[in-house]
XYZ file of N, CA and C in Angstrom:
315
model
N 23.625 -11.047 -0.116
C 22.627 -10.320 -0.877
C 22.554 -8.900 -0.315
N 22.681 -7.961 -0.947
C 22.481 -6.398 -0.562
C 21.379 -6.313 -0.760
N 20.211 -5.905 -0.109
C 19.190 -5.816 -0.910
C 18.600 -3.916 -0.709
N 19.673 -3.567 -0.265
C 19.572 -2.147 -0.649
C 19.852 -1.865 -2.035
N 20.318 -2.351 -2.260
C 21.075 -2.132 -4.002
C 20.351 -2.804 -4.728
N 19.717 -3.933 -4.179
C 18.724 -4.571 -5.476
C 17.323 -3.646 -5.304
N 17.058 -3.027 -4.580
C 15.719 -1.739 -4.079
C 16.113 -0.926 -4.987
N 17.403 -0.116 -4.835
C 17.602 0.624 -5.587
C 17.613 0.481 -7.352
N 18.329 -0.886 -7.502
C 17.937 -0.650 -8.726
C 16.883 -1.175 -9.500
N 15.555 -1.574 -8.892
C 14.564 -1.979 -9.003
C 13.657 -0.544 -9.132
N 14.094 0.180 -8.604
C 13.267 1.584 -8.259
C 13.101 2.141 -9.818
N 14.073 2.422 -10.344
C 14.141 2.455 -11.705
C 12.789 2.041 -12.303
N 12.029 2.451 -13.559
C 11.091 1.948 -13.868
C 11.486 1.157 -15.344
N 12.684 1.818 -16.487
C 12.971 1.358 -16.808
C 13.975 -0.110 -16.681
N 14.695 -0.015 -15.876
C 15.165 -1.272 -15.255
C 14.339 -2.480 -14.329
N 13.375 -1.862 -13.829
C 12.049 -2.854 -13.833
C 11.606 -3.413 -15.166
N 11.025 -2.644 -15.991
C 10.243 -3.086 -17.184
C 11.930 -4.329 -17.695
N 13.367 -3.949 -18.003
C 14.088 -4.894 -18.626
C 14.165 -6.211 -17.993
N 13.783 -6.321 -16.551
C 13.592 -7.493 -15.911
C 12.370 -8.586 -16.489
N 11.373 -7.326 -16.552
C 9.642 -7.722 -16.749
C 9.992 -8.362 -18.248
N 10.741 -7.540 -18.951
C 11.011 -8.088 -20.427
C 11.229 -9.497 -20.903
N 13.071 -9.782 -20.170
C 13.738 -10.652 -19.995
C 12.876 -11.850 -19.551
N 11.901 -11.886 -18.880
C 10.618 -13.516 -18.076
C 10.814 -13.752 -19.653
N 10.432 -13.136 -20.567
C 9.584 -14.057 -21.606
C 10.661 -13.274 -22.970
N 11.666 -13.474 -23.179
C 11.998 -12.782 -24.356
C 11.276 -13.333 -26.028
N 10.868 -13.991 -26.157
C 10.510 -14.603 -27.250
C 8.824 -13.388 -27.050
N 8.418 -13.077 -26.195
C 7.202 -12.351 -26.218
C 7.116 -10.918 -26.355
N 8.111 -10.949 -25.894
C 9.123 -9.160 -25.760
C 10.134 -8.654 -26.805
N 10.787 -9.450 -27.753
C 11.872 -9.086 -28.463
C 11.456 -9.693 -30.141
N 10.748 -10.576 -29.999
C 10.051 -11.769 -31.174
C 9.959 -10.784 -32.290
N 9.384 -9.198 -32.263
C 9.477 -8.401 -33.005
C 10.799 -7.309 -33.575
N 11.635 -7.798 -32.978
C 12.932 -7.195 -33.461
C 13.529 -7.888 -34.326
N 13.077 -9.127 -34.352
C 14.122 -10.273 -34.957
C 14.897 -11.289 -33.734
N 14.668 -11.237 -32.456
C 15.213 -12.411 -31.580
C 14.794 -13.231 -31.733
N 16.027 -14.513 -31.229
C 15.800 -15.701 -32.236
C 16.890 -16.454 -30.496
N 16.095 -17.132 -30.023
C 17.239 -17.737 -28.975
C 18.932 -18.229 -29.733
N 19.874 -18.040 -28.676
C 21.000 -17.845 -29.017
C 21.146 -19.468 -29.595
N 20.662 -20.262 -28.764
C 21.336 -21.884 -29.168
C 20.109 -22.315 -28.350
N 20.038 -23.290 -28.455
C 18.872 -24.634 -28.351
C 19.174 -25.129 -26.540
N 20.324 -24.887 -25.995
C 20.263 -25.329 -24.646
C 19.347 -24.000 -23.863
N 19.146 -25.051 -22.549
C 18.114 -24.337 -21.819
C 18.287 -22.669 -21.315
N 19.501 -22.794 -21.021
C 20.236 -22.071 -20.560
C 20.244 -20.676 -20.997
N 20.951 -20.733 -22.620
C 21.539 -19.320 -23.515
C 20.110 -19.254 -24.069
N 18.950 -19.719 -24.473
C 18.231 -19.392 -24.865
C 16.840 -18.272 -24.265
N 17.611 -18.200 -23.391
C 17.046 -16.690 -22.485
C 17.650 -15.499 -22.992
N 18.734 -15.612 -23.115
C 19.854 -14.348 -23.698
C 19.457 -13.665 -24.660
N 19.481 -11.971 -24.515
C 18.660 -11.132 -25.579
C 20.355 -10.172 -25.255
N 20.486 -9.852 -26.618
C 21.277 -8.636 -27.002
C 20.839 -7.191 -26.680
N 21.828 -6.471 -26.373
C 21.551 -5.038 -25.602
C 21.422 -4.491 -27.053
N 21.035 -4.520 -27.905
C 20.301 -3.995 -29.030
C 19.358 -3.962 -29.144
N 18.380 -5.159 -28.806
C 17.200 -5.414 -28.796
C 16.215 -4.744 -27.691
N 17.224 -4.955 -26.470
C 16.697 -3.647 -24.985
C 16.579 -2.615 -25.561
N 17.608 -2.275 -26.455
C 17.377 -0.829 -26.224
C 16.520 -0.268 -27.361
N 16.330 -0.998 -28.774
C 14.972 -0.692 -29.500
C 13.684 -0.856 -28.297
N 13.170 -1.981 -27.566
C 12.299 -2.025 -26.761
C 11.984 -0.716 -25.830
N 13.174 -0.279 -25.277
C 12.785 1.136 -23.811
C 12.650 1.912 -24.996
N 13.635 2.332 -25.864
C 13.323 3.654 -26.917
C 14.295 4.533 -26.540
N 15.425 3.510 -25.555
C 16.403 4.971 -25.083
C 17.871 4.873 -25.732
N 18.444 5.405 -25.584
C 19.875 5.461 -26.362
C 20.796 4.164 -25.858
N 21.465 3.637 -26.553
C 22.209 2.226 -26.264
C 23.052 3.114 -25.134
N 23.926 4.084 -24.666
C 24.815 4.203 -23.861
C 23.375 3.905 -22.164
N 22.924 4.675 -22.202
C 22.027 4.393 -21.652
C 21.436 3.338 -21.211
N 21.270 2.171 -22.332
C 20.468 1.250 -21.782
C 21.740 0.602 -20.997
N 22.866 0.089 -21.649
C 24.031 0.023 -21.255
C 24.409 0.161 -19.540
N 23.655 1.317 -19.582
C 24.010 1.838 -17.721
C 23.134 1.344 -16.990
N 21.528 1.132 -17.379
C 20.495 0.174 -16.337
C 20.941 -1.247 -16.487
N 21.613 -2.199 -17.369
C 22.337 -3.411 -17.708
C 23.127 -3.669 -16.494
N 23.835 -2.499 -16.791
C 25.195 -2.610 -15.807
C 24.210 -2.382 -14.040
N 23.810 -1.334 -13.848
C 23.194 -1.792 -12.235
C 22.865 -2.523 -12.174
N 21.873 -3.170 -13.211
C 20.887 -4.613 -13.008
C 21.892 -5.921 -12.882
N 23.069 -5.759 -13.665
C 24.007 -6.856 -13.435
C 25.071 -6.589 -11.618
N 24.886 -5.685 -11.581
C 25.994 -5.371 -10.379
C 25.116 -5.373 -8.986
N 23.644 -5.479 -9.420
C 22.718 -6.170 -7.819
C 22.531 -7.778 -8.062
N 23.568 -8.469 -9.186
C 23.310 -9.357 -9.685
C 21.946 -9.934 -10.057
N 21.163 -9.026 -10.295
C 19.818 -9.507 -11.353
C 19.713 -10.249 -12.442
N 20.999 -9.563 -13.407
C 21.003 -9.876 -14.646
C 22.402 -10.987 -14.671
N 22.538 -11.669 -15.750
C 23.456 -12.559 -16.210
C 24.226 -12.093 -17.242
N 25.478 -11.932 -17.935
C 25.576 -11.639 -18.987
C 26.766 -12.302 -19.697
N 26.797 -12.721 -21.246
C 27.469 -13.704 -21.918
C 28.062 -12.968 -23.213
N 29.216 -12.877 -22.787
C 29.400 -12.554 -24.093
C 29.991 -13.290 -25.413
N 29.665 -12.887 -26.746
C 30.202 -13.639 -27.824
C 30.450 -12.853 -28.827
N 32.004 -13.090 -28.963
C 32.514 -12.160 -29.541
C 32.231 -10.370 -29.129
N 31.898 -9.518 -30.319
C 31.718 -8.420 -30.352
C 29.887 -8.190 -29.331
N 29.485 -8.774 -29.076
C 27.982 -9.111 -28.391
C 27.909 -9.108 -27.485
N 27.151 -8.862 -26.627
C 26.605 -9.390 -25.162
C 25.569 -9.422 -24.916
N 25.693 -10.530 -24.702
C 24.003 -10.903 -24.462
C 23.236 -10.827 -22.741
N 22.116 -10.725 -22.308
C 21.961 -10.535 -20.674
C 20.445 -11.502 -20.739
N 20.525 -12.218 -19.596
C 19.316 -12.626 -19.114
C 19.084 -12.497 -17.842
N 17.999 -12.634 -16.947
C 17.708 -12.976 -15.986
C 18.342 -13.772 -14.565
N 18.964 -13.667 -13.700
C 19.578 -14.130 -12.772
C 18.168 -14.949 -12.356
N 17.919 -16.067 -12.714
C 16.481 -16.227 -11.738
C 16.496 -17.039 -10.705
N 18.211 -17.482 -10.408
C 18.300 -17.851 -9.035
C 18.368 -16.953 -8.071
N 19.212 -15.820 -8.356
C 18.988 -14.552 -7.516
C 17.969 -13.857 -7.225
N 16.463 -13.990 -8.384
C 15.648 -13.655 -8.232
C 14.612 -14.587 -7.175
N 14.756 -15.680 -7.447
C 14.312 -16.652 -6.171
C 14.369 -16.488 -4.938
N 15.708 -16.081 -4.483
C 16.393 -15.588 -3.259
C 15.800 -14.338 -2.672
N 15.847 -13.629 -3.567
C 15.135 -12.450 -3.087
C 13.621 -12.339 -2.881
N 12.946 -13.122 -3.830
C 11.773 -13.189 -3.499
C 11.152 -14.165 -2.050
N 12.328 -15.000 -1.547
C 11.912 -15.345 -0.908
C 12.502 -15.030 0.820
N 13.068 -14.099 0.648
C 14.151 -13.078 1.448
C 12.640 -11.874 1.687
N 12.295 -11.691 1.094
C 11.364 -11.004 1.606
C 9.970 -11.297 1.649
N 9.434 -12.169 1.446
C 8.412 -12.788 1.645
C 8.695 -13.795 3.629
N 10.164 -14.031 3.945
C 10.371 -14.193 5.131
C 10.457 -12.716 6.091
N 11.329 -11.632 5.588
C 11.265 -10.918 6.332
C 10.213 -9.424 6.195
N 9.505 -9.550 5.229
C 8.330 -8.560 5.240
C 7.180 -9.157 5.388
């Protein structure tokens, strides 16, 4: 776990809020038209980088680039299908960390 790199890209406020998003996508995206991908437990977290990026209000190349840090401190998960990609929540990694510093802070 780096957790310089997960600081860093936590620092971000928009890449905070896509984390904050991702807990609950059905509460966060429900107004775009998201619709869970499939019925297992799993993919039905998965929100399309279309839907992020109507939510922040910022340009898809953009959202694209907080995706990509958030996936490369391994935060995020991402699946793709076909022409799509979908991202959710790492929330085993998020476990880890939360409890990585709740031991050492």
């Amino acid at each position: 776990m780096d957790c310089i790199k997960i600081i860093k890209a936590l620092s971000n406020k928009t890449r905070f809020n896509i984390l904050l998003w991702l807990k609950d996508p059905k509460l966060n995206f429900e107004e775009f038209g998201w619709q869970p991908h499939n019925n297992d437990e799993d993919s039905k977290h998965y929100v399309c980088v279309g839907y992020i990026q109507k939510k922040s209000g910022n340009s898809q190349s953009t959202i694209s680039e907080h995706l990509s840090i958030l996936e490369k401190a391994n935060l995020l998960r991402s699946l793709k299908i076909g022409q799509w990609t979908l991202y959710a929540r790492n929330e085993e990694e998020i476990i880890k960390i939360k409890d990585y510093i709740n031991e050492v802070l």
